[in-house]
Amino acid sequence: RHQWIGEGTIGPEPFRGIMRDPRLAPVIKIIETPKGDDPIRHDRRMLRRLRAYARSGATVGPRKP
């Protein structure tokens, strides 16, 4: 079942990592979230959240062993 970005089982940190990893910058991302009664409003809300994740904190890269 789909959830709002950062509010489901995965949580916000993996999304922050995806949005901040420079290796993934050129990769097109597709999101599937619940739409509710106003699909455009909900999509805009999720895009704002993803953009905020991209701006927050330091850039991440591959983990060191």
Coordinates of N, CA and C in Angstrom, one line a residue:
R1 N 0.8 -1.2 0.0 CA 0.0 0.0 0.0 C 0.9 1.2 0.0
H2 N 0.6 2.2 -0.8 CA 1.3 3.4 -0.9 C 1.0 4.4 0.3
Q3 N 2.0 5.1 0.7 CA 1.9 6.1 1.8 C 2.5 7.4 1.3
W4 N 2.3 8.5 2.1 CA 2.9 9.7 1.8 C 4.4 9.6 2.0
I5 N 5.2 10.3 1.2 CA 6.7 10.2 1.2 C 7.1 10.6 2.6
G6 N 7.9 9.7 3.2 CA 8.5 9.9 4.5 C 7.6 9.5 5.7
E7 N 6.4 9.1 5.4 CA 5.4 8.8 6.5 C 5.1 7.3 6.6
G8 N 5.6 6.6 5.6 CA 5.3 5.1 5.6 C 6.4 4.3 6.4
T9 N 6.4 3.1 6.1 CA 7.4 2.2 6.7 C 8.8 2.6 6.5
I10 N 9.1 3.1 5.3 CA 10.5 3.5 4.9 C 11.0 4.6 5.8
G11 N 10.1 5.6 6.0 CA 10.5 6.8 6.8 C 11.2 7.8 5.9
P12 N 11.6 9.0 6.5 CA 12.2 10.1 5.7 C 13.7 9.9 5.4
E13 N 14.4 9.2 6.2 CA 15.9 9.2 6.0 C 16.3 8.6 4.6
P14 N 15.8 7.5 4.2 CA 16.1 6.9 2.9 C 15.8 7.9 1.7
F15 N 14.7 8.6 1.8 CA 14.4 9.6 0.8 C 15.4 10.8 0.8
R16 N 15.8 11.2 2.0 CA 16.8 12.2 2.1 C 18.1 11.8 1.4
G17 N 18.5 10.5 1.7 CA 19.7 10.0 1.1 C 19.6 9.9 -0.4
I18 N 18.5 9.5 -1.0 CA 18.3 9.5 -2.4 C 18.3 10.9 -3.0
M19 N 17.7 11.8 -2.4 CA 17.6 13.2 -2.9 C 19.0 13.9 -2.8
R20 N 19.8 13.5 -1.8 CA 21.1 14.2 -1.6 C 22.3 13.5 -2.3
D21 N 22.1 12.3 -2.7 CA 23.3 11.6 -3.3 C 23.6 12.1 -4.7
P22 N 24.8 12.7 -4.9 CA 25.1 13.3 -6.2 C 25.1 12.2 -7.4
R23 N 25.3 11.0 -7.0 CA 25.3 9.9 -8.1 C 23.9 9.8 -8.7
L24 N 22.9 10.1 -7.9 CA 21.5 9.9 -8.3 C 20.9 11.2 -8.9
A25 N 21.7 12.3 -8.9 CA 21.1 13.5 -9.4 C 20.6 13.4 -10.9
P26 N 21.3 12.7 -11.8 CA 20.8 12.7 -13.2 C 19.7 11.6 -13.4
V27 N 19.4 10.9 -12.4 CA 18.4 9.8 -12.5 C 17.0 10.4 -12.3
I28 N 16.1 10.1 -13.3 CA 14.7 10.5 -13.2 C 14.1 9.6 -12.1
K29 N 13.3 10.3 -11.2 CA 12.6 9.6 -10.1 C 11.1 9.6 -10.4
I30 N 10.5 8.5 -10.1 CA 9.0 8.4 -10.2 C 8.5 8.0 -8.9
I31 N 7.5 8.8 -8.4 CA 6.9 8.6 -7.1 C 5.4 8.2 -7.3
E32 N 5.0 7.2 -6.5 CA 3.6 6.8 -6.5 C 3.1 7.0 -5.0
T33 N 2.2 7.9 -4.9 CA 1.7 8.2 -3.5 C 0.1 8.2 -3.6
P34 N -0.5 8.1 -2.5 CA -2.0 8.3 -2.5 C -2.4 9.7 -3.0
K35 N -3.5 9.8 -3.7 CA -3.9 11.1 -4.2 C -4.9 11.8 -3.4
G36 N -5.8 11.1 -2.7 CA -6.8 11.7 -2.0 C -7.8 12.4 -2.9
D37 N -8.5 13.5 -2.4 CA -9.5 14.2 -3.1 C -9.0 15.2 -4.1
D38 N -7.7 15.6 -4.0 CA -7.2 16.6 -4.9 C -5.8 16.2 -5.3
P39 N -5.7 15.4 -6.4 CA -4.4 14.8 -6.8 C -3.3 15.8 -7.1
I40 N -3.6 16.9 -7.7 CA -2.6 17.9 -8.0 C -2.0 18.5 -6.7
R41 N -2.9 18.8 -5.8 CA -2.4 19.4 -4.5 C -1.5 18.4 -3.7
H42 N -1.9 17.2 -3.7 CA -1.1 16.2 -3.0 C 0.2 15.9 -3.7
D43 N 0.3 15.9 -5.0 CA 1.5 15.7 -5.8 C 2.4 16.9 -5.5
R44 N 1.9 18.1 -5.5 CA 2.7 19.3 -5.2 C 3.3 19.3 -3.8
R45 N 2.5 18.8 -2.8 CA 2.9 18.6 -1.5 C 4.1 17.6 -1.4
M46 N 4.0 16.5 -2.1 CA 5.1 15.5 -2.1 C 6.3 16.1 -2.7
L47 N 6.2 16.8 -3.8 CA 7.3 17.4 -4.5 C 8.0 18.4 -3.6
R48 N 7.3 19.2 -2.9 CA 7.9 20.2 -1.9 C 8.7 19.5 -0.9
R49 N 8.1 18.4 -0.4 CA 8.8 17.6 0.6 C 10.1 17.0 0.1
L50 N 10.1 16.5 -1.1 CA 11.3 15.9 -1.7 C 12.3 17.0 -2.0
R51 N 11.9 18.2 -2.4 CA 12.9 19.3 -2.6 C 13.5 19.7 -1.3
A52 N 12.7 19.7 -0.2 CA 13.2 20.0 1.1 C 14.2 19.0 1.6
Y53 N 13.9 17.7 1.3 CA 14.9 16.7 1.6 C 16.2 16.9 0.9
A54 N 16.1 17.3 -0.4 CA 17.3 17.6 -1.2 C 18.1 18.7 -0.6
R55 N 17.5 19.7 0.0 CA 18.2 20.9 0.5 C 18.7 20.7 1.9
S56 N 18.2 19.7 2.7 CA 18.6 19.6 4.1 C 19.8 18.8 4.3
G57 N 20.7 19.3 5.1 CA 21.9 18.6 5.5 C 23.0 18.5 4.4
A58 N 24.0 17.7 4.7 CA 25.2 17.5 3.9 C 24.9 16.5 2.8
T59 N 25.7 16.6 1.7 CA 25.5 15.6 0.7 C 26.0 14.2 1.2
V60 N 25.4 13.2 0.7 CA 25.8 11.9 1.1 C 26.4 11.2 -0.1
G61 N 27.1 10.2 0.2 CA 27.7 9.3 -0.9 C 27.8 7.9 -0.4
P62 N 28.6 7.1 -1.1 CA 28.6 5.7 -0.7 C 29.1 5.5 0.7
R63 N 28.7 4.5 1.4 CA 29.1 4.2 2.7 C 30.5 3.6 2.7
K64 N 31.3 4.0 3.7 CA 32.7 3.5 3.8 C 32.6 2.1 4.6
P65 N 33.4 1.1 4.1 CA 33.3 -0.2 4.8 C 33.9 -0.1 6.2

